[in-house]
Amino acid sequence: MKLLVKAPAKINLSLDVLRKRNDGYHEVRMIMTTIDLADHLELTSLEENRIEVVSHNRYVPDDQRNLAYQAADLLKRRFGIRQGVSIAIEKTIPVAAGLAGGSSDAAAALRGLNKIWGLGLSMDELAEIGAEIGSDVSFCVYGGTAIATGRGEKIEHIPAPPPCWVVLAKPQIGVSTAEVYRNLQIDRITHPNVDQMIHSIWHSDYEGICHSVGNVLEDVTFRMHPEVAHIKEQMRRFGADAVLMSGSGPTVFALAHHDSRMHRIYNGLKGFCEQVYAVRTLGERERLE
């Protein structure tokens, strides 16, 4: 059996860190939404009892380090699956970019293998399994738009924000999420107004959303990598309605309501940043087939 599964990226419209937890993770409160930038996975059943990951992207590991591999391995062990699977990943989402590309690949693998192996698991059950792989995997199982709390695995669904353009730019650097959190001084951060963001989304208030964006990790990443701050400044200069770094970076995104403004931002950034994308918001939840 062969199955194609889409794995969309996410952006953080708001990201707040409340405290350091006893388990070493940080307690977060975030608003995430999916965008129309996606990897594509082709899952193929194998007779042999093994997991194979195939990708032409040299930054994508093909072994146990790959989150889609971990998803398949977890399902096999938990449910005693003796079949194998080949996971071919067509990578579009930049790697280590703050867009949950690896987590979305894992979530897509969980959804697809649930069907191929006839496990009959619900979305909630898949999300619970996903939380064992990584903090963003639970959200990526559902997709859509949600408030994520805990270490990111507790998901509360909210409506999709009004549709708009999202222009993303990723500089040619990688950012270590662990290092960013290590350098975060919680007693010194200015917390974004997450409640205002939720209110604006519920009321389809695009201007309110643009005024409420915030990410407490920005300052840390900007200090470590000033070129990320430079991209944000350029996006503002080109007329973005709102600009924010996604996750721990280094990708920065701009929101634009009108086509003309999107083109101005996109073309302006192409001059000095290699990885630039202009996509639409998705914001709707995945469905089990």
PDB file of C-alpha atoms in Angstrom:
ATOM      1  CA  MET A   1       0.000   0.000   0.000  1.00  0.00           C
ATOM      2  CA  LYS A   2       1.163   3.528  -0.827  1.00  0.00           C
ATOM      3  CA  LEU A   3      -0.133   6.755   0.727  1.00  0.00           C
ATOM      4  CA  LEU A   4       0.702  10.449   0.192  1.00  0.00           C
ATOM      5  CA  VAL A   5       0.440  12.711   3.242  1.00  0.00           C
ATOM      6  CA  LYS A   6       0.875  16.483   3.465  1.00  0.00           C
ATOM      7  CA  ALA A   7       2.868  17.971   6.363  1.00  0.00           C
ATOM      8  CA  PRO A   8       2.225  21.739   6.661  1.00  0.00           C
ATOM      9  CA  ALA A   9       4.493  24.179   8.510  1.00  0.00           C
ATOM     10  CA  LYS A  10       3.322  26.299  11.436  1.00  0.00           C
ATOM     11  CA  ILE A  11       4.024  29.823  12.591  1.00  0.00           C
ATOM     12  CA  ASN A  12       3.691  31.238  16.101  1.00  0.00           C
ATOM     13  CA  LEU A  13       1.440  34.283  16.212  1.00  0.00           C
ATOM     14  CA  SER A  14       2.237  34.572  19.906  1.00  0.00           C
ATOM     15  CA  LEU A  15       4.810  32.794  22.065  1.00  0.00           C
ATOM     16  CA  ASP A  16       5.102  33.369  25.804  1.00  0.00           C
ATOM     17  CA  VAL A  17       7.241  31.533  28.372  1.00  0.00           C
ATOM     18  CA  LEU A  18       5.817  31.477  31.884  1.00  0.00           C
ATOM     19  CA  ARG A  19       8.419  29.626  33.943  1.00  0.00           C
ATOM     20  CA  LYS A  20      11.085  26.910  34.030  1.00  0.00           C
ATOM     21  CA  ARG A  21       9.564  23.547  34.982  1.00  0.00           C
ATOM     22  CA  ASN A  22      10.989  20.941  37.340  1.00  0.00           C
ATOM     23  CA  ASP A  23      11.403  18.517  34.407  1.00  0.00           C
ATOM     24  CA  GLY A  24      13.792  20.926  32.669  1.00  0.00           C
ATOM     25  CA  TYR A  25      11.282  22.099  30.063  1.00  0.00           C
ATOM     26  CA  HIS A  26       9.693  25.550  30.019  1.00  0.00           C
ATOM     27  CA  GLU A  27       6.002  26.231  30.626  1.00  0.00           C
ATOM     28  CA  VAL A  28       4.754  27.986  27.489  1.00  0.00           C
ATOM     29  CA  ARG A  29       1.584  29.607  26.194  1.00  0.00           C
ATOM     30  CA  MET A  30       1.519  29.948  22.421  1.00  0.00           C
ATOM     31  CA  ILE A  31      -0.824  30.571  19.530  1.00  0.00           C
ATOM     32  CA  MET A  32       0.095  28.487  16.492  1.00  0.00           C
ATOM     33  CA  THR A  33      -1.473  28.294  13.051  1.00  0.00           C
ATOM     34  CA  THR A  34      -0.677  26.230   9.957  1.00  0.00           C
ATOM     35  CA  ILE A  35       0.408  27.793   6.673  1.00  0.00           C
ATOM     36  CA  ASP A  36       0.438  26.569   3.085  1.00  0.00           C
ATOM     37  CA  LEU A  37       4.114  25.645   3.057  1.00  0.00           C
ATOM     38  CA  ALA A  38       4.386  21.898   3.344  1.00  0.00           C
ATOM     39  CA  ASP A  39       6.577  18.826   3.102  1.00  0.00           C
ATOM     40  CA  HIS A  40       5.072  15.781   1.388  1.00  0.00           C
ATOM     41  CA  LEU A  41       5.524  12.230   2.649  1.00  0.00           C
ATOM     42  CA  GLU A  42       5.043   9.099   0.548  1.00  0.00           C
ATOM     43  CA  LEU A  43       4.508   6.094   2.804  1.00  0.00           C
ATOM     44  CA  THR A  44       4.971   2.659   1.204  1.00  0.00           C
ATOM     45  CA  SER A  45       4.357  -0.672   2.973  1.00  0.00           C
ATOM     46  CA  LEU A  46       7.340  -3.013   3.053  1.00  0.00           C
ATOM     47  CA  GLU A  47       7.268  -6.787   3.460  1.00  0.00           C
ATOM     48  CA  GLU A  48      10.454  -6.685   5.555  1.00  0.00           C
ATOM     49  CA  ASN A  49      10.101  -5.566   9.149  1.00  0.00           C
ATOM     50  CA  ARG A  50      12.153  -2.357   8.911  1.00  0.00           C
ATOM     51  CA  ILE A  51      11.822   1.424   8.700  1.00  0.00           C
ATOM     52  CA  GLU A  52      13.431   3.238   5.791  1.00  0.00           C
ATOM     53  CA  VAL A  53      13.633   7.046   5.422  1.00  0.00           C
ATOM     54  CA  VAL A  54      14.468   8.483   2.000  1.00  0.00           C
ATOM     55  CA  SER A  55      15.178  12.167   1.353  1.00  0.00           C
ATOM     56  CA  HIS A  56      17.249  14.080  -1.171  1.00  0.00           C
ATOM     57  CA  ASN A  57      17.866  16.859   1.366  1.00  0.00           C
ATOM     58  CA  ARG A  58      21.287  16.386   2.951  1.00  0.00           C
ATOM     59  CA  TYR A  59      20.116  18.031   6.179  1.00  0.00           C
ATOM     60  CA  VAL A  60      17.398  15.415   6.745  1.00  0.00           C
ATOM     61  CA  PRO A  61      18.681  12.401   8.743  1.00  0.00           C
ATOM     62  CA  ASP A  62      17.635   8.952   7.491  1.00  0.00           C
ATOM     63  CA  ASP A  63      17.976   7.162  10.828  1.00  0.00           C
ATOM     64  CA  GLN A  64      16.621   7.294  14.420  1.00  0.00           C
ATOM     65  CA  ARG A  65      17.328  11.049  14.589  1.00  0.00           C
ATOM     66  CA  ASN A  66      14.508  11.643  12.095  1.00  0.00           C
ATOM     67  CA  LEU A  67      11.197  12.394  13.843  1.00  0.00           C
ATOM     68  CA  ALA A  68       9.126  10.596  11.178  1.00  0.00           C
ATOM     69  CA  TYR A  69      11.314   7.516  11.759  1.00  0.00           C
ATOM     70  CA  GLN A  70      10.679   7.877  15.510  1.00  0.00           C
ATOM     71  CA  ALA A  71       6.916   8.087  14.860  1.00  0.00           C
ATOM     72  CA  ALA A  72       6.947   4.841  12.848  1.00  0.00           C
ATOM     73  CA  ASP A  73       9.169   3.111  15.408  1.00  0.00           C
ATOM     74  CA  LEU A  74       6.916   4.160  18.292  1.00  0.00           C
ATOM     75  CA  LEU A  75       3.773   2.846  16.558  1.00  0.00           C
ATOM     76  CA  LYS A  76       5.496  -0.428  15.636  1.00  0.00           C
ATOM     77  CA  ARG A  77       6.632  -1.076  19.202  1.00  0.00           C
ATOM     78  CA  ARG A  78       3.397   0.011  20.871  1.00  0.00           C
ATOM     79  CA  PHE A  79       1.065  -1.992  18.649  1.00  0.00           C
ATOM     80  CA  GLY A  80       3.312  -4.938  17.739  1.00  0.00           C
ATOM     81  CA  ILE A  81       3.405  -4.106  14.021  1.00  0.00           C
ATOM     82  CA  ARG A  82       5.506  -6.600  12.062  1.00  0.00           C
ATOM     83  CA  GLN A  83       5.244  -4.760   8.739  1.00  0.00           C
ATOM     84  CA  GLY A  84       7.865  -2.316   7.527  1.00  0.00           C
ATOM     85  CA  VAL A  85       7.495   1.074   5.899  1.00  0.00           C
ATOM     86  CA  SER A  86       9.445   3.295   3.531  1.00  0.00           C
ATOM     87  CA  ILE A  87       9.020   7.020   4.279  1.00  0.00           C
ATOM     88  CA  ALA A  88      10.036   9.243   1.366  1.00  0.00           C
ATOM     89  CA  ILE A  89      10.173  12.895   2.462  1.00  0.00           C
ATOM     90  CA  GLU A  90       9.956  15.633  -0.153  1.00  0.00           C
ATOM     91  CA  LYS A  91      11.281  18.575   1.850  1.00  0.00           C
ATOM     92  CA  THR A  92       9.971  22.094   1.218  1.00  0.00           C
ATOM     93  CA  ILE A  93       9.928  23.486   4.761  1.00  0.00           C
ATOM     94  CA  PRO A  94      13.430  24.746   5.663  1.00  0.00           C
ATOM     95  CA  VAL A  95      15.266  22.593   8.216  1.00  0.00           C
ATOM     96  CA  ALA A  96      15.868  23.929  11.762  1.00  0.00           C
ATOM     97  CA  ALA A  97      13.856  27.032  10.941  1.00  0.00           C
ATOM     98  CA  GLY A  98      11.319  27.437  13.759  1.00  0.00           C
ATOM     99  CA  LEU A  99       8.515  26.198  11.478  1.00  0.00           C
ATOM    100  CA  ALA A 100       8.081  22.692  12.992  1.00  0.00           C
ATOM    101  CA  GLY A 101       9.078  20.919   9.765  1.00  0.00           C
ATOM    102  CA  GLY A 102      10.398  17.806  11.518  1.00  0.00           C
ATOM    103  CA  SER A 103       7.453  17.742  13.927  1.00  0.00           C
ATOM    104  CA  SER A 104       4.976  18.059  11.055  1.00  0.00           C
ATOM    105  CA  ASP A 105       6.712  15.181   9.226  1.00  0.00           C
ATOM    106  CA  ALA A 106       6.307  13.051  12.373  1.00  0.00           C
ATOM    107  CA  ALA A 107       2.640  14.027  12.668  1.00  0.00           C
ATOM    108  CA  ALA A 108       2.019  13.202   8.999  1.00  0.00           C
ATOM    109  CA  ALA A 109       3.715   9.823   9.490  1.00  0.00           C
ATOM    110  CA  LEU A 110       1.444   9.110  12.487  1.00  0.00           C
ATOM    111  CA  ARG A 111      -1.711  10.008  10.531  1.00  0.00           C
ATOM    112  CA  GLY A 112      -0.641   8.035   7.470  1.00  0.00           C
ATOM    113  CA  LEU A 113       0.550   4.915   9.293  1.00  0.00           C
ATOM    114  CA  ASN A 114      -2.639   4.913  11.358  1.00  0.00           C
ATOM    115  CA  LYS A 115      -4.429   4.322   8.050  1.00  0.00           C
ATOM    116  CA  ILE A 116      -1.909   1.976   6.401  1.00  0.00           C
ATOM    117  CA  TRP A 117      -1.636  -0.263   9.452  1.00  0.00           C
ATOM    118  CA  GLY A 118      -5.381  -0.090  10.238  1.00  0.00           C
ATOM    119  CA  LEU A 119      -4.828   1.043  13.844  1.00  0.00           C
ATOM    120  CA  GLY A 120      -8.123   2.955  14.115  1.00  0.00           C
ATOM    121  CA  LEU A 121      -6.665   5.589  16.446  1.00  0.00           C
ATOM    122  CA  SER A 122      -8.475   8.904  16.921  1.00  0.00           C
ATOM    123  CA  MET A 123      -6.791  12.277  16.361  1.00  0.00           C
ATOM    124  CA  ASP A 124      -6.635  12.757  20.133  1.00  0.00           C
ATOM    125  CA  GLU A 125      -4.893   9.392  20.565  1.00  0.00           C
ATOM    126  CA  LEU A 126      -2.426  10.218  17.775  1.00  0.00           C
ATOM    127  CA  ALA A 127      -1.710  13.610  19.365  1.00  0.00           C
ATOM    128  CA  GLU A 128      -1.043  11.930  22.712  1.00  0.00           C
ATOM    129  CA  ILE A 129       1.455   9.587  21.054  1.00  0.00           C
ATOM    130  CA  GLY A 130       2.959  12.551  19.202  1.00  0.00           C
ATOM    131  CA  ALA A 131       3.685  14.325  22.497  1.00  0.00           C
ATOM    132  CA  GLU A 132       6.172  11.542  23.300  1.00  0.00           C
ATOM    133  CA  ILE A 133       8.166  12.432  20.180  1.00  0.00           C
ATOM    134  CA  GLY A 134       8.330  16.221  20.521  1.00  0.00           C
ATOM    135  CA  SER A 135       6.529  19.229  21.956  1.00  0.00           C
ATOM    136  CA  ASP A 136       5.153  20.506  18.605  1.00  0.00           C
ATOM    137  CA  VAL A 137       4.053  17.103  17.257  1.00  0.00           C
ATOM    138  CA  SER A 138       0.695  17.132  19.073  1.00  0.00           C
ATOM    139  CA  PHE A 139      -0.276  20.419  17.449  1.00  0.00           C
ATOM    140  CA  CYS A 140       0.938  19.229  14.036  1.00  0.00           C
ATOM    141  CA  VAL A 141      -1.252  16.099  14.248  1.00  0.00           C
ATOM    142  CA  TYR A 142      -4.315  18.358  14.342  1.00  0.00           C
ATOM    143  CA  GLY A 143      -3.040  21.361  12.404  1.00  0.00           C
ATOM    144  CA  GLY A 144      -5.358  24.342  12.266  1.00  0.00           C
ATOM    145  CA  THR A 145      -5.095  27.093  14.862  1.00  0.00           C
ATOM    146  CA  ALA A 146      -4.664  26.445  18.565  1.00  0.00           C
ATOM    147  CA  ILE A 147      -3.544  27.619  21.982  1.00  0.00           C
ATOM    148  CA  ALA A 148      -0.691  25.370  23.095  1.00  0.00           C
ATOM    149  CA  THR A 149       0.244  25.180  26.775  1.00  0.00           C
ATOM    150  CA  GLY A 150       2.348  22.946  29.046  1.00  0.00           C
ATOM    151  CA  ARG A 151       5.546  22.337  27.098  1.00  0.00           C
ATOM    152  CA  GLY A 152       3.458  22.792  23.940  1.00  0.00           C
ATOM    153  CA  GLU A 153       1.589  19.471  23.988  1.00  0.00           C
ATOM    154  CA  LYS A 154      -1.714  20.644  25.542  1.00  0.00           C
ATOM    155  CA  ILE A 155      -3.869  21.830  22.666  1.00  0.00           C
ATOM    156  CA  GLU A 156      -7.031  23.961  22.703  1.00  0.00           C
ATOM    157  CA  HIS A 157      -8.495  24.593  19.252  1.00  0.00           C
ATOM    158  CA  ILE A 158      -9.656  28.057  18.207  1.00  0.00           C
ATOM    159  CA  PRO A 159     -10.984  29.370  14.869  1.00  0.00           C
ATOM    160  CA  ALA A 160      -8.690  30.120  11.944  1.00  0.00           C
ATOM    161  CA  PRO A 161      -7.478  33.723  11.688  1.00  0.00           C
ATOM    162  CA  PRO A 162      -8.669  35.777   8.685  1.00  0.00           C
ATOM    163  CA  PRO A 163      -6.839  34.630   5.528  1.00  0.00           C
ATOM    164  CA  CYS A 164      -3.786  36.656   4.551  1.00  0.00           C
ATOM    165  CA  TRP A 165      -0.354  36.367   2.966  1.00  0.00           C
ATOM    166  CA  VAL A 166       2.601  35.130   4.983  1.00  0.00           C
ATOM    167  CA  VAL A 167       6.054  36.007   3.644  1.00  0.00           C
ATOM    168  CA  LEU A 168       8.801  33.953   5.295  1.00  0.00           C
ATOM    169  CA  ALA A 169      12.534  34.535   5.175  1.00  0.00           C
ATOM    170  CA  LYS A 170      15.174  32.215   6.640  1.00  0.00           C
ATOM    171  CA  PRO A 171      18.814  33.280   6.812  1.00  0.00           C
ATOM    172  CA  GLN A 172      21.509  30.689   6.091  1.00  0.00           C
ATOM    173  CA  ILE A 173      22.032  29.797   9.745  1.00  0.00           C
ATOM    174  CA  GLY A 174      20.656  27.198  12.132  1.00  0.00           C
ATOM    175  CA  VAL A 175      19.445  28.040  15.619  1.00  0.00           C
ATOM    176  CA  SER A 176      19.546  25.639  18.559  1.00  0.00           C
ATOM    177  CA  THR A 177      16.199  25.793  20.374  1.00  0.00           C
ATOM    178  CA  ALA A 178      17.819  24.390  23.514  1.00  0.00           C
ATOM    179  CA  GLU A 179      20.473  27.112  23.460  1.00  0.00           C
ATOM    180  CA  VAL A 180      17.878  29.863  22.996  1.00  0.00           C
ATOM    181  CA  TYR A 181      15.895  28.610  26.005  1.00  0.00           C
ATOM    182  CA  ARG A 182      19.115  28.302  28.035  1.00  0.00           C
ATOM    183  CA  ASN A 183      19.856  31.986  27.403  1.00  0.00           C
ATOM    184  CA  LEU A 184      16.312  33.158  28.179  1.00  0.00           C
ATOM    185  CA  GLN A 185      16.103  35.276  31.351  1.00  0.00           C
ATOM    186  CA  ILE A 186      12.490  34.744  32.394  1.00  0.00           C
ATOM    187  CA  ASP A 187      12.516  37.468  35.058  1.00  0.00           C
ATOM    188  CA  ARG A 188      13.483  40.049  32.412  1.00  0.00           C
ATOM    189  CA  ILE A 189      11.114  39.288  29.548  1.00  0.00           C
ATOM    190  CA  THR A 190       8.182  41.432  28.416  1.00  0.00           C
ATOM    191  CA  HIS A 191       5.230  39.090  28.010  1.00  0.00           C
ATOM    192  CA  PRO A 192       3.094  39.376  24.849  1.00  0.00           C
ATOM    193  CA  ASN A 193      -0.645  39.873  25.210  1.00  0.00           C
ATOM    194  CA  VAL A 194      -1.746  36.338  24.366  1.00  0.00           C
ATOM    195  CA  ASP A 195      -5.312  36.986  25.568  1.00  0.00           C
ATOM    196  CA  GLN A 196      -5.636  39.918  23.163  1.00  0.00           C
ATOM    197  CA  MET A 197      -4.413  37.705  20.321  1.00  0.00           C
ATOM    198  CA  ILE A 198      -7.030  35.056  21.194  1.00  0.00           C
ATOM    199  CA  HIS A 199      -9.753  37.726  21.354  1.00  0.00           C
ATOM    200  CA  SER A 200      -8.700  39.140  17.960  1.00  0.00           C
ATOM    201  CA  ILE A 201      -8.724  35.684  16.326  1.00  0.00           C
ATOM    202  CA  TRP A 202     -12.165  34.857  17.729  1.00  0.00           C
ATOM    203  CA  HIS A 203     -13.470  38.157  16.304  1.00  0.00           C
ATOM    204  CA  SER A 204     -11.652  37.808  12.930  1.00  0.00           C
ATOM    205  CA  ASP A 205      -9.955  41.116  13.711  1.00  0.00           C
ATOM    206  CA  TYR A 206      -6.962  41.206  11.348  1.00  0.00           C
ATOM    207  CA  GLU A 207      -5.673  44.544  12.665  1.00  0.00           C
ATOM    208  CA  GLY A 208      -5.977  43.304  16.244  1.00  0.00           C
ATOM    209  CA  ILE A 209      -3.985  40.190  15.331  1.00  0.00           C
ATOM    210  CA  CYS A 210      -1.254  42.335  13.757  1.00  0.00           C
ATOM    211  CA  HIS A 211      -1.053  44.516  16.881  1.00  0.00           C
ATOM    212  CA  SER A 212      -0.906  41.499  19.225  1.00  0.00           C
ATOM    213  CA  VAL A 213       1.946  39.452  17.722  1.00  0.00           C
ATOM    214  CA  GLY A 214       4.785  38.751  20.146  1.00  0.00           C
ATOM    215  CA  ASN A 215       7.541  36.225  20.818  1.00  0.00           C
ATOM    216  CA  VAL A 216       9.653  36.305  24.002  1.00  0.00           C
ATOM    217  CA  LEU A 217      12.413  34.281  22.296  1.00  0.00           C
ATOM    218  CA  GLU A 218      13.097  37.014  19.716  1.00  0.00           C
ATOM    219  CA  ASP A 219      15.474  39.092  21.827  1.00  0.00           C
ATOM    220  CA  VAL A 220      17.570  36.039  22.717  1.00  0.00           C
ATOM    221  CA  THR A 221      17.920  34.915  19.098  1.00  0.00           C
ATOM    222  CA  PHE A 222      18.547  38.513  17.940  1.00  0.00           C
ATOM    223  CA  ARG A 223      21.452  38.812  20.391  1.00  0.00           C
ATOM    224  CA  MET A 224      22.912  35.501  19.196  1.00  0.00           C
ATOM    225  CA  HIS A 225      22.251  36.197  15.481  1.00  0.00           C
ATOM    226  CA  PRO A 226      21.876  39.920  14.602  1.00  0.00           C
ATOM    227  CA  GLU A 227      21.085  39.034  10.956  1.00  0.00           C
ATOM    228  CA  VAL A 228      17.676  37.748  12.127  1.00  0.00           C
ATOM    229  CA  ALA A 229      16.868  41.168  13.602  1.00  0.00           C
ATOM    230  CA  HIS A 230      18.018  42.723  10.316  1.00  0.00           C
ATOM    231  CA  ILE A 231      15.486  40.642   8.353  1.00  0.00           C
ATOM    232  CA  LYS A 232      12.710  41.768  10.705  1.00  0.00           C
ATOM    233  CA  GLU A 233      13.701  45.401  10.198  1.00  0.00           C
ATOM    234  CA  GLN A 234      13.734  45.000   6.412  1.00  0.00           C
ATOM    235  CA  MET A 235      10.252  43.431   6.436  1.00  0.00           C
ATOM    236  CA  ARG A 236       8.969  46.402   8.412  1.00  0.00           C
ATOM    237  CA  ARG A 237      10.627  48.775   5.958  1.00  0.00           C
ATOM    238  CA  PHE A 238       8.936  47.032   3.020  1.00  0.00           C
ATOM    239  CA  GLY A 239       5.518  47.681   4.601  1.00  0.00           C
ATOM    240  CA  ALA A 240       4.494  44.459   6.375  1.00  0.00           C
ATOM    241  CA  ASP A 241       1.305  44.650   8.453  1.00  0.00           C
ATOM    242  CA  ALA A 242       3.060  42.672  11.214  1.00  0.00           C
ATOM    243  CA  VAL A 243       6.461  40.992  11.563  1.00  0.00           C
ATOM    244  CA  LEU A 244       7.545  38.263  13.999  1.00  0.00           C
ATOM    245  CA  MET A 245      10.135  35.536  14.386  1.00  0.00           C
ATOM    246  CA  SER A 246       8.582  32.063  14.454  1.00  0.00           C
ATOM    247  CA  GLY A 247       9.486  29.726  17.323  1.00  0.00           C
ATOM    248  CA  SER A 248      13.133  30.014  18.302  1.00  0.00           C
ATOM    249  CA  GLY A 249      13.966  31.177  14.775  1.00  0.00           C
ATOM    250  CA  PRO A 250      15.743  31.949  12.649  1.00  0.00           C
ATOM    251  CA  THR A 251      12.772  32.280  10.245  1.00  0.00           C
ATOM    252  CA  VAL A 252      10.978  35.624  10.368  1.00  0.00           C
ATOM    253  CA  PHE A 253       7.530  36.062   8.843  1.00  0.00           C
ATOM    254  CA  ALA A 254       5.562  39.084   7.662  1.00  0.00           C
ATOM    255  CA  LEU A 255       1.772  39.272   7.433  1.00  0.00           C
ATOM    256  CA  ALA A 256       0.293  41.142   4.481  1.00  0.00           C
ATOM    257  CA  HIS A 257      -3.355  41.565   3.590  1.00  0.00           C
ATOM    258  CA  HIS A 258      -2.893  42.833   0.042  1.00  0.00           C
ATOM    259  CA  ASP A 259      -1.167  41.176  -2.917  1.00  0.00           C
ATOM    260  CA  SER A 260       0.801  44.313  -3.806  1.00  0.00           C
ATOM    261  CA  ARG A 261       2.333  44.553  -0.339  1.00  0.00           C
ATOM    262  CA  MET A 262       3.158  40.827  -0.307  1.00  0.00           C
ATOM    263  CA  HIS A 263       5.021  41.211  -3.647  1.00  0.00           C
ATOM    264  CA  ARG A 264       6.918  44.243  -2.362  1.00  0.00           C
ATOM    265  CA  ILE A 265       8.100  42.382   0.752  1.00  0.00           C
ATOM    266  CA  TYR A 266       8.894  39.181  -1.169  1.00  0.00           C
ATOM    267  CA  ASN A 267      10.860  40.937  -3.913  1.00  0.00           C
ATOM    268  CA  GLY A 268      12.668  43.165  -1.425  1.00  0.00           C
ATOM    269  CA  LEU A 269      13.869  40.198   0.613  1.00  0.00           C
ATOM    270  CA  LYS A 270      14.932  38.084  -2.385  1.00  0.00           C
ATOM    271  CA  GLY A 271      17.765  40.552  -2.876  1.00  0.00           C
ATOM    272  CA  PHE A 272      19.672  39.458   0.224  1.00  0.00           C
ATOM    273  CA  CYS A 273      18.008  36.307   1.578  1.00  0.00           C
ATOM    274  CA  GLU A 274      18.080  33.023  -0.352  1.00  0.00           C
ATOM    275  CA  GLN A 275      15.151  31.217   1.297  1.00  0.00           C
ATOM    276  CA  VAL A 276      12.060  33.391   0.878  1.00  0.00           C
ATOM    277  CA  TYR A 277       8.495  32.084   0.538  1.00  0.00           C
ATOM    278  CA  ALA A 278       5.100  33.729   0.049  1.00  0.00           C
ATOM    279  CA  VAL A 279       2.212  31.482   1.132  1.00  0.00           C
ATOM    280  CA  ARG A 280      -1.321  31.754   2.495  1.00  0.00           C
ATOM    281  CA  THR A 281      -2.523  30.938   5.970  1.00  0.00           C
ATOM    282  CA  LEU A 282      -4.376  27.611   6.281  1.00  0.00           C
ATOM    283  CA  GLY A 283      -5.559  27.585   9.872  1.00  0.00           C
ATOM    284  CA  GLU A 284      -8.050  24.711   9.411  1.00  0.00           C
ATOM    285  CA  ARG A 285      -7.763  21.376  11.223  1.00  0.00           C
ATOM    286  CA  GLU A 286      -6.683  18.109   9.646  1.00  0.00           C
ATOM    287  CA  ARG A 287      -9.216  15.305   9.248  1.00  0.00           C
ATOM    288  CA  LEU A 288      -8.701  11.564   9.444  1.00  0.00           C
ATOM    289  CA  GLU A 289      -9.477   9.967   6.079  1.00  0.00           C
TER     290      GLU A 289
END
